PDB file of C-alpha atoms in Angstrom:
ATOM      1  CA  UNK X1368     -59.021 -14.959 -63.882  1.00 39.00           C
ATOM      2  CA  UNK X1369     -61.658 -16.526 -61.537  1.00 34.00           C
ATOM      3  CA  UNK X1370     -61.926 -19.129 -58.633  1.00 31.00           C
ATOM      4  CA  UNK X1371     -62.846 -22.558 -59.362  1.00 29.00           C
ATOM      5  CA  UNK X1372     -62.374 -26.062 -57.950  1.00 26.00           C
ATOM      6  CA  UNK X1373     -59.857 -28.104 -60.270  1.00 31.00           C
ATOM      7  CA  UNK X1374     -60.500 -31.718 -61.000  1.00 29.00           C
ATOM      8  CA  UNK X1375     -56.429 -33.112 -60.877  1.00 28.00           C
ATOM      9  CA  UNK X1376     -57.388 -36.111 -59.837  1.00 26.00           C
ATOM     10  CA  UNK X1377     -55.684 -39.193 -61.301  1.00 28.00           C
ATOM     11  CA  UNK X1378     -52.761 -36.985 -62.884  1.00 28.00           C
ATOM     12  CA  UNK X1379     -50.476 -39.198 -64.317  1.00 28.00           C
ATOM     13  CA  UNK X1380     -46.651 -38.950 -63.605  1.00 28.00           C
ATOM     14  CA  UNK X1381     -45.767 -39.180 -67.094  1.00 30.00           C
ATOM     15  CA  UNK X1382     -41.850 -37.375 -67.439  1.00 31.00           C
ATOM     16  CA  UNK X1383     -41.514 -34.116 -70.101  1.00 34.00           C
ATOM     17  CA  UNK X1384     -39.161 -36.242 -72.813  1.00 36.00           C
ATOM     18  CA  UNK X1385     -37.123 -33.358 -74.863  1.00 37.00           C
ATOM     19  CA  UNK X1386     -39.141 -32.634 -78.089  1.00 39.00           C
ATOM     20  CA  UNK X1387     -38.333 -30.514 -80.943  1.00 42.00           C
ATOM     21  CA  UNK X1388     -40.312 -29.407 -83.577  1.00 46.00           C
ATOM     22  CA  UNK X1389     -42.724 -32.313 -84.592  1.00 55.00           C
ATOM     23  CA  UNK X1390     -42.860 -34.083 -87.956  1.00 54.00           C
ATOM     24  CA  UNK X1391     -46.784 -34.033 -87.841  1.00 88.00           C
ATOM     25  CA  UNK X1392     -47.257 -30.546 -87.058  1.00 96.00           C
ATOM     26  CA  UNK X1393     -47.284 -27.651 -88.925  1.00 96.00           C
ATOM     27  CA  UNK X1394     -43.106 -25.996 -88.963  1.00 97.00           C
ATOM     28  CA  UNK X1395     -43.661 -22.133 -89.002  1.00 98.00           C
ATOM     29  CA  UNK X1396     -39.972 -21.830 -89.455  1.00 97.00           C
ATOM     30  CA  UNK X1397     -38.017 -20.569 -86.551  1.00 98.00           C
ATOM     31  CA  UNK X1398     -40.384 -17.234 -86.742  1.00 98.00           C
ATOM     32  CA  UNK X1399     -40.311 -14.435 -83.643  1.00 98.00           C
ATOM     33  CA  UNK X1400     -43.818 -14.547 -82.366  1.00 98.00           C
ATOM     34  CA  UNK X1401     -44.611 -12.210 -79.597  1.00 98.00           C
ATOM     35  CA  UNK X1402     -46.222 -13.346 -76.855  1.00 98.00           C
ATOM     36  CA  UNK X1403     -47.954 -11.014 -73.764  1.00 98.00           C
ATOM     37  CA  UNK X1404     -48.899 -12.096 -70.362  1.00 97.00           C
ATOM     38  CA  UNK X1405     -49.177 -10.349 -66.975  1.00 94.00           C
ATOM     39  CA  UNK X1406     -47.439 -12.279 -64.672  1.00 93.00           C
ATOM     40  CA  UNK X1407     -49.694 -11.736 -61.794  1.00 85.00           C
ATOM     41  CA  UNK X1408     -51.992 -15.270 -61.923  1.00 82.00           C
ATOM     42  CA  UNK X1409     -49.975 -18.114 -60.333  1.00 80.00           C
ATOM     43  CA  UNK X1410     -49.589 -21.067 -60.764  1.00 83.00           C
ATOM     44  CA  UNK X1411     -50.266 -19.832 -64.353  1.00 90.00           C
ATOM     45  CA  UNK X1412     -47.737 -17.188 -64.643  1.00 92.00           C
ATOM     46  CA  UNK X1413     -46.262 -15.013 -62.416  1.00 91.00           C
ATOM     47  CA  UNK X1414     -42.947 -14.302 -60.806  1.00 92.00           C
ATOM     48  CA  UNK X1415     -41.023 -16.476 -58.779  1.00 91.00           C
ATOM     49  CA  UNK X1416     -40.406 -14.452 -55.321  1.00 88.00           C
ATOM     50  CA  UNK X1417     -37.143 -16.183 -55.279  1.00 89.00           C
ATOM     51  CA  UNK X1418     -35.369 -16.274 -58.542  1.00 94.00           C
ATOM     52  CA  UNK X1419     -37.224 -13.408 -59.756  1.00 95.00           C
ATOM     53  CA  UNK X1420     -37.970 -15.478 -63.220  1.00 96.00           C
ATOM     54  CA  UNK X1421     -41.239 -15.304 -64.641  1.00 96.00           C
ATOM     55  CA  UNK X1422     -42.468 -19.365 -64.360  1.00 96.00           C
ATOM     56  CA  UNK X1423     -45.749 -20.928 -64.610  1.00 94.00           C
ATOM     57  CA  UNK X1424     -47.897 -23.379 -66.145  1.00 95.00           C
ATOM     58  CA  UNK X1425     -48.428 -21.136 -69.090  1.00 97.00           C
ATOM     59  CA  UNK X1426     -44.890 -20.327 -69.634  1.00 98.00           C
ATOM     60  CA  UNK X1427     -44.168 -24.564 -69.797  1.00 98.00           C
ATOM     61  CA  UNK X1428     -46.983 -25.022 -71.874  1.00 98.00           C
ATOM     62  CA  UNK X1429     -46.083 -22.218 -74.235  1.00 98.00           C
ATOM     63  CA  UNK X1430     -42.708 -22.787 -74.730  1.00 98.00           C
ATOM     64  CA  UNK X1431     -43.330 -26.685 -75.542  1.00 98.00           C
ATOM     65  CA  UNK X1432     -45.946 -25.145 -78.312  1.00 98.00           C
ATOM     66  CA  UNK X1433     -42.984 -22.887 -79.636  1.00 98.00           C
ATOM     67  CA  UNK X1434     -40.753 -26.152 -79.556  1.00 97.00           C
ATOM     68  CA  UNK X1435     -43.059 -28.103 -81.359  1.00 97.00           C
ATOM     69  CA  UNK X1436     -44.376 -25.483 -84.221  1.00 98.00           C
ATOM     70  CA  UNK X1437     -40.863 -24.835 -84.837  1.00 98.00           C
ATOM     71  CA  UNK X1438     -41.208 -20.632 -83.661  1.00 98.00           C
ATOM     72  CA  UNK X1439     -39.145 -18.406 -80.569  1.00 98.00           C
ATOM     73  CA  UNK X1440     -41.165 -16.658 -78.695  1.00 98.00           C
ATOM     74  CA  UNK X1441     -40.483 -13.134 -77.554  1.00 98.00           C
ATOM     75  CA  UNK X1442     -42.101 -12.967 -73.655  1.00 98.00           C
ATOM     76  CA  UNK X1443     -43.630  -9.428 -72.959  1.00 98.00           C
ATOM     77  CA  UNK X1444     -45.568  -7.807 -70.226  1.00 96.00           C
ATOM     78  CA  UNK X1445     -49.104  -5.802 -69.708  1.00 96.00           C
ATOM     79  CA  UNK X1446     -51.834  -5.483 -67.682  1.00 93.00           C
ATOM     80  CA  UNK X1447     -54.848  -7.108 -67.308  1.00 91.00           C
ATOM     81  CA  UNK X1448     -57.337  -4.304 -68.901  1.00 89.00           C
ATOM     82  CA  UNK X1449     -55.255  -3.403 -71.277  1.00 95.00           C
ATOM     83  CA  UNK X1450     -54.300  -7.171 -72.697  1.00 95.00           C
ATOM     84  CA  UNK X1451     -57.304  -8.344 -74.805  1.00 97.00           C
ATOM     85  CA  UNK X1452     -57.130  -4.499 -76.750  1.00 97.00           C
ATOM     86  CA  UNK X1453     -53.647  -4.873 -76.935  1.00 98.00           C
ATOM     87  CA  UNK X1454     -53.845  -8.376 -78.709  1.00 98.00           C
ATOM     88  CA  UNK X1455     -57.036  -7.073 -80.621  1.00 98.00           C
ATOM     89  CA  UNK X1456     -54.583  -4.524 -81.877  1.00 98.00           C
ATOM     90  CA  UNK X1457     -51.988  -6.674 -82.926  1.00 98.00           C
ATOM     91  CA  UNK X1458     -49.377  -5.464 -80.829  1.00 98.00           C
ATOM     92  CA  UNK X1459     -49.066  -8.737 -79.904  1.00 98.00           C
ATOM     93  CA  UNK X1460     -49.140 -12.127 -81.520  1.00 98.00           C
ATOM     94  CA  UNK X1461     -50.217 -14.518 -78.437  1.00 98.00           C
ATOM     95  CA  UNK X1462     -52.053 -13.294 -75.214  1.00 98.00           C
ATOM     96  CA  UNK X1463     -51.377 -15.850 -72.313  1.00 98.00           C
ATOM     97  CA  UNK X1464     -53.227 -14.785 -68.444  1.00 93.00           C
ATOM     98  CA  UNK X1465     -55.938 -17.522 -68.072  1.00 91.00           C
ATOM     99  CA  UNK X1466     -58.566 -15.745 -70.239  1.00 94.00           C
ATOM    100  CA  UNK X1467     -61.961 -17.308 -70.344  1.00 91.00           C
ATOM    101  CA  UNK X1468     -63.012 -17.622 -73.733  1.00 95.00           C
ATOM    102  CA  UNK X1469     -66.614 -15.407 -74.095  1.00 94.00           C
ATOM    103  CA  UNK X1470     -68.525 -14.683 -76.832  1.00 95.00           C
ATOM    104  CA  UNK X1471     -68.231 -10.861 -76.118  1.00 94.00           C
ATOM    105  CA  UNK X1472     -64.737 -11.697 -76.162  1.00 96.00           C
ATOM    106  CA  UNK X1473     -64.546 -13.292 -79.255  1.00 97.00           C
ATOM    107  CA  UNK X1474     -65.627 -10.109 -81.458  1.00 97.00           C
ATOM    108  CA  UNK X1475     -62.185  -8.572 -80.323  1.00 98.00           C
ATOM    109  CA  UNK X1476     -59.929 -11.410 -80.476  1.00 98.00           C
ATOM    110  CA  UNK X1477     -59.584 -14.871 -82.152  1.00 98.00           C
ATOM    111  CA  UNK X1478     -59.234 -17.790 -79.514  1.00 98.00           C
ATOM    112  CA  UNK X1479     -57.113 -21.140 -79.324  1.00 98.00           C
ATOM    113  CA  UNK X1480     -58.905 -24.460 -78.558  1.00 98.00           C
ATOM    114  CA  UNK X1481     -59.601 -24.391 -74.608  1.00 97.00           C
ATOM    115  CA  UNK X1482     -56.138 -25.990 -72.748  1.00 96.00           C
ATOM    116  CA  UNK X1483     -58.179 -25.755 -69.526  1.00 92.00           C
ATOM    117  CA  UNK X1484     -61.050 -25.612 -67.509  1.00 86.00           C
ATOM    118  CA  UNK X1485     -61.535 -24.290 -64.633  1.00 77.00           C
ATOM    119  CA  UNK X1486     -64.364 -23.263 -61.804  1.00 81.00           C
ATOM    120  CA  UNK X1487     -64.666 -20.077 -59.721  1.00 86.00           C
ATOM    121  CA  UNK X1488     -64.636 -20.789 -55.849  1.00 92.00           C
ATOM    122  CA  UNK X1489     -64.522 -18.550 -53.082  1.00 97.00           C
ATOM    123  CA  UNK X1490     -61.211 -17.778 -51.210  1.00 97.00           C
ATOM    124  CA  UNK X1491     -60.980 -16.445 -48.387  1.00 98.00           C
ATOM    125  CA  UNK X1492     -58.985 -15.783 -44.725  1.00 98.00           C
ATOM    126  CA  UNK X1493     -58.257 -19.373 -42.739  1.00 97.00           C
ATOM    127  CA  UNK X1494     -60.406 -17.551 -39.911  1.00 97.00           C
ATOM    128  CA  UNK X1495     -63.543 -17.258 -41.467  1.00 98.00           C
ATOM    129  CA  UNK X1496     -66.707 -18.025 -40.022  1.00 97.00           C
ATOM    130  CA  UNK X1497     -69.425 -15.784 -40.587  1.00 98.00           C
ATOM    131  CA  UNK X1498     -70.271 -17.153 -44.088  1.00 98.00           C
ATOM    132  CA  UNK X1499     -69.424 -20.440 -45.817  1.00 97.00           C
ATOM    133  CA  UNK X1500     -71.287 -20.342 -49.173  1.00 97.00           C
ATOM    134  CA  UNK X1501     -72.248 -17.348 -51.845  1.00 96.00           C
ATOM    135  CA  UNK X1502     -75.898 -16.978 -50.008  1.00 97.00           C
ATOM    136  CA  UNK X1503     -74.417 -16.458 -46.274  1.00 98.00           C
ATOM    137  CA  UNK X1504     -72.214 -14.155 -47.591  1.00 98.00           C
ATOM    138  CA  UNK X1505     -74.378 -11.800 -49.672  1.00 97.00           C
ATOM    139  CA  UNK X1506     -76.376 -11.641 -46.445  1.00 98.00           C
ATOM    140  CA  UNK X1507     -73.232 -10.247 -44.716  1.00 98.00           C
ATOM    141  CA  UNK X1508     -73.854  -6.861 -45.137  1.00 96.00           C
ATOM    142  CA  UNK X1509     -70.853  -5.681 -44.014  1.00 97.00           C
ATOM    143  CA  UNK X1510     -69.017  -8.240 -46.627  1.00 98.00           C
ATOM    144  CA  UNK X1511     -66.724  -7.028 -49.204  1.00 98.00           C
ATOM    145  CA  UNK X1512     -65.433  -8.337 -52.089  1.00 98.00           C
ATOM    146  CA  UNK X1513     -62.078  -7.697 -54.082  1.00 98.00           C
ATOM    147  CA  UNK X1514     -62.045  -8.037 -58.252  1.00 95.00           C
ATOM    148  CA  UNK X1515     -60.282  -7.081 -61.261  1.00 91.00           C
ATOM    149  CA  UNK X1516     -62.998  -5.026 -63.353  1.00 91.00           C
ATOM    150  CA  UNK X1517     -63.941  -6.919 -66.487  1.00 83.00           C
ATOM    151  CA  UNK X1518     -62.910 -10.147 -65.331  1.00 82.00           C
ATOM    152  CA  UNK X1519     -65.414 -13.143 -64.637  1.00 80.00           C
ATOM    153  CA  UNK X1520     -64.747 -12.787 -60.758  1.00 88.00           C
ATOM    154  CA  UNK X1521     -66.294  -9.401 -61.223  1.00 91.00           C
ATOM    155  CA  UNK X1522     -69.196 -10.831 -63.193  1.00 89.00           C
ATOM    156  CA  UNK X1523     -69.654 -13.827 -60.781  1.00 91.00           C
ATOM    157  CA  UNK X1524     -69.759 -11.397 -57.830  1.00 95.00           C
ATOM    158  CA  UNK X1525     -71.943  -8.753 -59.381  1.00 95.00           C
ATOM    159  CA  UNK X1526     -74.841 -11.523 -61.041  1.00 92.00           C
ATOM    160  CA  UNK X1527     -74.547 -14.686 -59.180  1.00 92.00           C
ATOM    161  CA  UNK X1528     -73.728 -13.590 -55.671  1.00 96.00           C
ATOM    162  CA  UNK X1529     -74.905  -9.857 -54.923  1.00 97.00           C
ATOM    163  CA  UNK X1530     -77.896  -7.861 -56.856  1.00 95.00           C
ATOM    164  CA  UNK X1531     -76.608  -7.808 -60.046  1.00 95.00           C
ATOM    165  CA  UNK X1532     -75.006  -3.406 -59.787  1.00 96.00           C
ATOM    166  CA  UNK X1533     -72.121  -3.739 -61.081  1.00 96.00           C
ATOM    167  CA  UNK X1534     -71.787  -0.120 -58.832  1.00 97.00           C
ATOM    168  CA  UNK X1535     -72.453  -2.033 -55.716  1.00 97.00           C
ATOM    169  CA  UNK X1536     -69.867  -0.542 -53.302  1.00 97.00           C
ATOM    170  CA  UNK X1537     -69.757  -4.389 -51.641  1.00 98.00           C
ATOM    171  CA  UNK X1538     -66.680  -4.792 -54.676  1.00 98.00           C
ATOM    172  CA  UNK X1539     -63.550  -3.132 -54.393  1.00 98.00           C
ATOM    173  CA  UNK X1540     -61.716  -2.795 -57.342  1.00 97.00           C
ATOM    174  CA  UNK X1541     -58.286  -3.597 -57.633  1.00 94.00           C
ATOM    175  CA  UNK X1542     -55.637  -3.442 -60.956  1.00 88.00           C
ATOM    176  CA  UNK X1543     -54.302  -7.255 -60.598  1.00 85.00           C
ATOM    177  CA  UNK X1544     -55.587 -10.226 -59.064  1.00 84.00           C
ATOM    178  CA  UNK X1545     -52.156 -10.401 -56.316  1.00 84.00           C
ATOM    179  CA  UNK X1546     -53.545  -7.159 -55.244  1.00 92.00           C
ATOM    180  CA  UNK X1547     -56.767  -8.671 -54.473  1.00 93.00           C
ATOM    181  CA  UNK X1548     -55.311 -11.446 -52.437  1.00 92.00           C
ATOM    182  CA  UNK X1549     -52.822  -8.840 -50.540  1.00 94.00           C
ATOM    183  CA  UNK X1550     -55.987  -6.887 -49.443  1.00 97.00           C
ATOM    184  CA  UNK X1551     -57.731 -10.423 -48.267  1.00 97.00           C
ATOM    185  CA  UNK X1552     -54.935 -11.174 -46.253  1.00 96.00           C
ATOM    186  CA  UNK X1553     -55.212  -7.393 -44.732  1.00 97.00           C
ATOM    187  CA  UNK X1554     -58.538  -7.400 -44.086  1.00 97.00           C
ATOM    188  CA  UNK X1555     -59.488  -5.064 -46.406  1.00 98.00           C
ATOM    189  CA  UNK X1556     -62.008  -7.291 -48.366  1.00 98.00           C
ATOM    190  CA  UNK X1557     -63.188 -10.452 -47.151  1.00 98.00           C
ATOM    191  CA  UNK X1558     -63.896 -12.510 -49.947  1.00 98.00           C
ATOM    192  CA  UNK X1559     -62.067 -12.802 -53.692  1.00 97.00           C
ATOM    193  CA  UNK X1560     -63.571 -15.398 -56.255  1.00 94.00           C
ATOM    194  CA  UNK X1561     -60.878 -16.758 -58.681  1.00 85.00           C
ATOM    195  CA  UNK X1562     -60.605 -19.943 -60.194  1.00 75.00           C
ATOM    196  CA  UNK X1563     -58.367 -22.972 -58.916  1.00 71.00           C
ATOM    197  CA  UNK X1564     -55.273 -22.260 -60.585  1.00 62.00           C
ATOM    198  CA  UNK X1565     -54.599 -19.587 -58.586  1.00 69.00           C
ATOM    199  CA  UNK X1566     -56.793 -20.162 -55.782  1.00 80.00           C
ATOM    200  CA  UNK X1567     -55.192 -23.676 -54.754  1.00 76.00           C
ATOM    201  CA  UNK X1568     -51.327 -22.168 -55.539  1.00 75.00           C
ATOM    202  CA  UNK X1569     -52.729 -19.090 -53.067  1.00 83.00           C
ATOM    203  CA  UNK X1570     -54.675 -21.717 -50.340  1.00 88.00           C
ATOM    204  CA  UNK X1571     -51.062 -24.263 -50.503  1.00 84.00           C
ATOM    205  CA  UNK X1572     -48.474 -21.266 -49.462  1.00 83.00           C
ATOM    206  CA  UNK X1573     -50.749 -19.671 -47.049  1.00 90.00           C
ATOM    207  CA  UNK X1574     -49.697 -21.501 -43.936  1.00 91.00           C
ATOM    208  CA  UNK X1575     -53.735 -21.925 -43.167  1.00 94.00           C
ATOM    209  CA  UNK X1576     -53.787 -18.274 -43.539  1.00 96.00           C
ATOM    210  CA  UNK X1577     -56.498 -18.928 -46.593  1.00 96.00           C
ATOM    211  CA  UNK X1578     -58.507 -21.568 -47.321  1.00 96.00           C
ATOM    212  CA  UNK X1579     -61.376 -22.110 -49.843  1.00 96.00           C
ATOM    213  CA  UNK X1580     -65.141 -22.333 -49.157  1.00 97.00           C
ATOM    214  CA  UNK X1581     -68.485 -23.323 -50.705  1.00 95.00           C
ATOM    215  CA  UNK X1582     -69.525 -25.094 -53.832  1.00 91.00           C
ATOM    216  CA  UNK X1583     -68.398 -23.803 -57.409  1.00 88.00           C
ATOM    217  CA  UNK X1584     -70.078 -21.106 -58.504  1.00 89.00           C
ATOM    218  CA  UNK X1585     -69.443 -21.662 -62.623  1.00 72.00           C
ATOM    219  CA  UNK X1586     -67.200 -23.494 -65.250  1.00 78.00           C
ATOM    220  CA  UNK X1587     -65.019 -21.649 -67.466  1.00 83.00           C
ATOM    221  CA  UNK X1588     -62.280 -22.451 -70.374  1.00 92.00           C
ATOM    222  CA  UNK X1589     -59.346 -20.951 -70.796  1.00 94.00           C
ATOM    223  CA  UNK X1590     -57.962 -20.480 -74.021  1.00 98.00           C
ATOM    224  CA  UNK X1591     -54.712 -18.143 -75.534  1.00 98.00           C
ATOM    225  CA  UNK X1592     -55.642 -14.971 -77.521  1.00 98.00           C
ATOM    226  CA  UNK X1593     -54.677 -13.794 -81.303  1.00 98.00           C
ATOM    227  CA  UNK X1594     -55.941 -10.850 -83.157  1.00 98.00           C
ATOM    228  CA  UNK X1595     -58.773 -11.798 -85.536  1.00 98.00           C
ATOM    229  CA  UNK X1596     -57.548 -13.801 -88.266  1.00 98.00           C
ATOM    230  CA  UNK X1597     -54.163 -14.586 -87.175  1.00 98.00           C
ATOM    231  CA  UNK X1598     -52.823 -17.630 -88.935  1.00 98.00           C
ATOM    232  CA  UNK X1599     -51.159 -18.739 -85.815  1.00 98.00           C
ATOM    233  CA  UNK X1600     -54.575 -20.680 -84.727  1.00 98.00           C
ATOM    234  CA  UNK X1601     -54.469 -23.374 -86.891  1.00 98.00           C
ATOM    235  CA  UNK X1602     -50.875 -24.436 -85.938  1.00 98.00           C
ATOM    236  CA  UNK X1603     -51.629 -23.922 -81.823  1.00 98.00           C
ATOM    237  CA  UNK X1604     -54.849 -26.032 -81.579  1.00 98.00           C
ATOM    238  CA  UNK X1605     -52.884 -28.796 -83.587  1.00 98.00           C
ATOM    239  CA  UNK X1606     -50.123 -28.271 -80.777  1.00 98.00           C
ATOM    240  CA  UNK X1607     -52.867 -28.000 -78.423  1.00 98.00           C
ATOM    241  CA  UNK X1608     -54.050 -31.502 -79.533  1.00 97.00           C
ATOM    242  CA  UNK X1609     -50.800 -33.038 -79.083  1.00 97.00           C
ATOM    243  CA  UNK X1610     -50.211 -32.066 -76.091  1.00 97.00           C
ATOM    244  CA  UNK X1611     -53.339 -33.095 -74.727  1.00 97.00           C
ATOM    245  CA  UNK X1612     -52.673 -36.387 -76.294  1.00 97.00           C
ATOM    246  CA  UNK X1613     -49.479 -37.545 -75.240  1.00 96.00           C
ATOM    247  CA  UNK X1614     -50.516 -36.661 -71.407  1.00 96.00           C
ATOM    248  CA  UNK X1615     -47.993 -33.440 -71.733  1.00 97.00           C
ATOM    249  CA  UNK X1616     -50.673 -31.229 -69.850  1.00 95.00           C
ATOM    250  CA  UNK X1617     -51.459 -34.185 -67.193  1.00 90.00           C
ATOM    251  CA  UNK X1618     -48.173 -33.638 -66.025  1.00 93.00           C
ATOM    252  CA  UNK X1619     -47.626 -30.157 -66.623  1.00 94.00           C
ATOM    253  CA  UNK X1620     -50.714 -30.064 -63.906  1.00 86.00           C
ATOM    254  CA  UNK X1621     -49.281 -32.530 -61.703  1.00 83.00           C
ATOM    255  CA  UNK X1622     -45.948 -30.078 -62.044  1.00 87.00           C
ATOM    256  CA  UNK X1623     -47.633 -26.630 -61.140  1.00 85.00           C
ATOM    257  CA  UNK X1624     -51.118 -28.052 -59.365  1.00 74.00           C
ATOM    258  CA  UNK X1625     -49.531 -30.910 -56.970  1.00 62.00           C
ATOM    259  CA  UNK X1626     -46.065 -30.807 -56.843  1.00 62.00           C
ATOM    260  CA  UNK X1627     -45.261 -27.218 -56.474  1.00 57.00           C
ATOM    261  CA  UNK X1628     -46.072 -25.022 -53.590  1.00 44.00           C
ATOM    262  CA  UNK X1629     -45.152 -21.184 -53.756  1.00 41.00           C
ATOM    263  CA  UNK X1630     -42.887 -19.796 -51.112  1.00 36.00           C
ATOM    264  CA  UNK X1631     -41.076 -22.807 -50.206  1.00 35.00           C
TER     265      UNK X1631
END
């Protein structure tokens, strides 16, 4: 989870035809798998304040993978630091919350093919003005920042933006990335980095309240999670492939990155 600019343009506006399981990919024959997200990273996943349903760009994606391997999918919920162990675990099958695939990561989990990249950017109140890029604003003393512990936000704050203590009391540690962007709005940290799947959702239902500043501080890919050796891979990346193919992400990011706007 991370802030990044996303590069939508020339989305196509290609319609979702109704597909069922797929003739050229593998049929894992109407199995359970049991998939975990968190439901805090919109437009990813998360909850929809009206309906209460759990929605998201992950969610469409997912379930067209489940339609198109032939599987259900059993949706559960945990947090943040505890979803990676979880997976690693295997109390869980699929791990869905816009993880960046990382080496470190990698000796505790098995990842899909990347579905998406991403790059951090810096959100932060529409009123801002006494920094504009990651420089002016490490040389804001009084500047604080709000992250999820582990995440790449944390990272990218820590190494590329302040001196590199991960103590530094300039961060301010919260348990999900909403709660970061609740304490922006209050004025309890000025800055949170996250990437632009969340950060333009947050930025397009803030009324102006939040808006984005300076350049991109990183590029990350996001990929779904499996304990180590799960034979679910195989079968995802090849649904992975299709749907990059037949321009099923294109407008699943038209869907979630253009067309909708959270709160209205």
């Amino acid at each position: 989870m991370f802030i990044r600019r996303a590069v939508l343009a020339g989305l196509s506006l290609l319609v979702l035809a109704p597909f069922s399981f797929s003739a050229d990919l593998p049929d894992l024959g109407g199995k359970t798998v049991v998939v975990v997200t968190e439901n805090a990273y919109p437009p990813l996943q998360f909850v929809d304040p009206k309906s209460g349903e759990a929605i998201g760009w992950e969610y469409d994606a997912m379930n067209e993978i489940a339609k198109r391997l032939n599987f259900k999918i059993e949706y559960q919920n945990t947090s943040w630091d505890a979803m990676i162990q979880s997976v690693s675990d295997g109390q869980y099958q699929i791990g869905m919350t816009g993880i960046t695939i990382k080496d470190d990561r990698k000796e505790k989990v098995d990842f899909s093919d990347p579905y998406m990249r991403s790059q951090q950017l810096m959100l932060v109140r529409g009123d801002e003005a006494r920094f504009s890029d990651a420089k002016s604003f490490a040389a804001l003393e009084s500047g604080l920042v709000g992250a999820q512990p582990g995440t790449s936000p944390f990272y990218t704050a820590v190494y590329e933006i302040l001196d590199g203590n991960e103590q530094n009391p300039r961060i301010k540690l919260f348990e999900t990335f909403g709660a970061t962007v609740q304490a922006l709005k209050a004025g309890d940290v000025d800055l949170v980095l996250t990437d632009s799947t969340a950060g333009e959702g947050y930025v397009a239902a803030s009324n102006g309240s939040l808006k984005i500043v300076g350049e991109p501080l990183g590029t990350e890919d996001f990929g779904f999670i499996f304990p180590k050796g799960s034979d679910l891979v195989v079968p995802v990346n090849a649904a992975i492939a299709a749907l990059k193919a037949d321009g099923t992400f294109e407008t699943l990011n038209k869907k979630w990155f253009l067309d909708y706007k959270m709160g209205e």
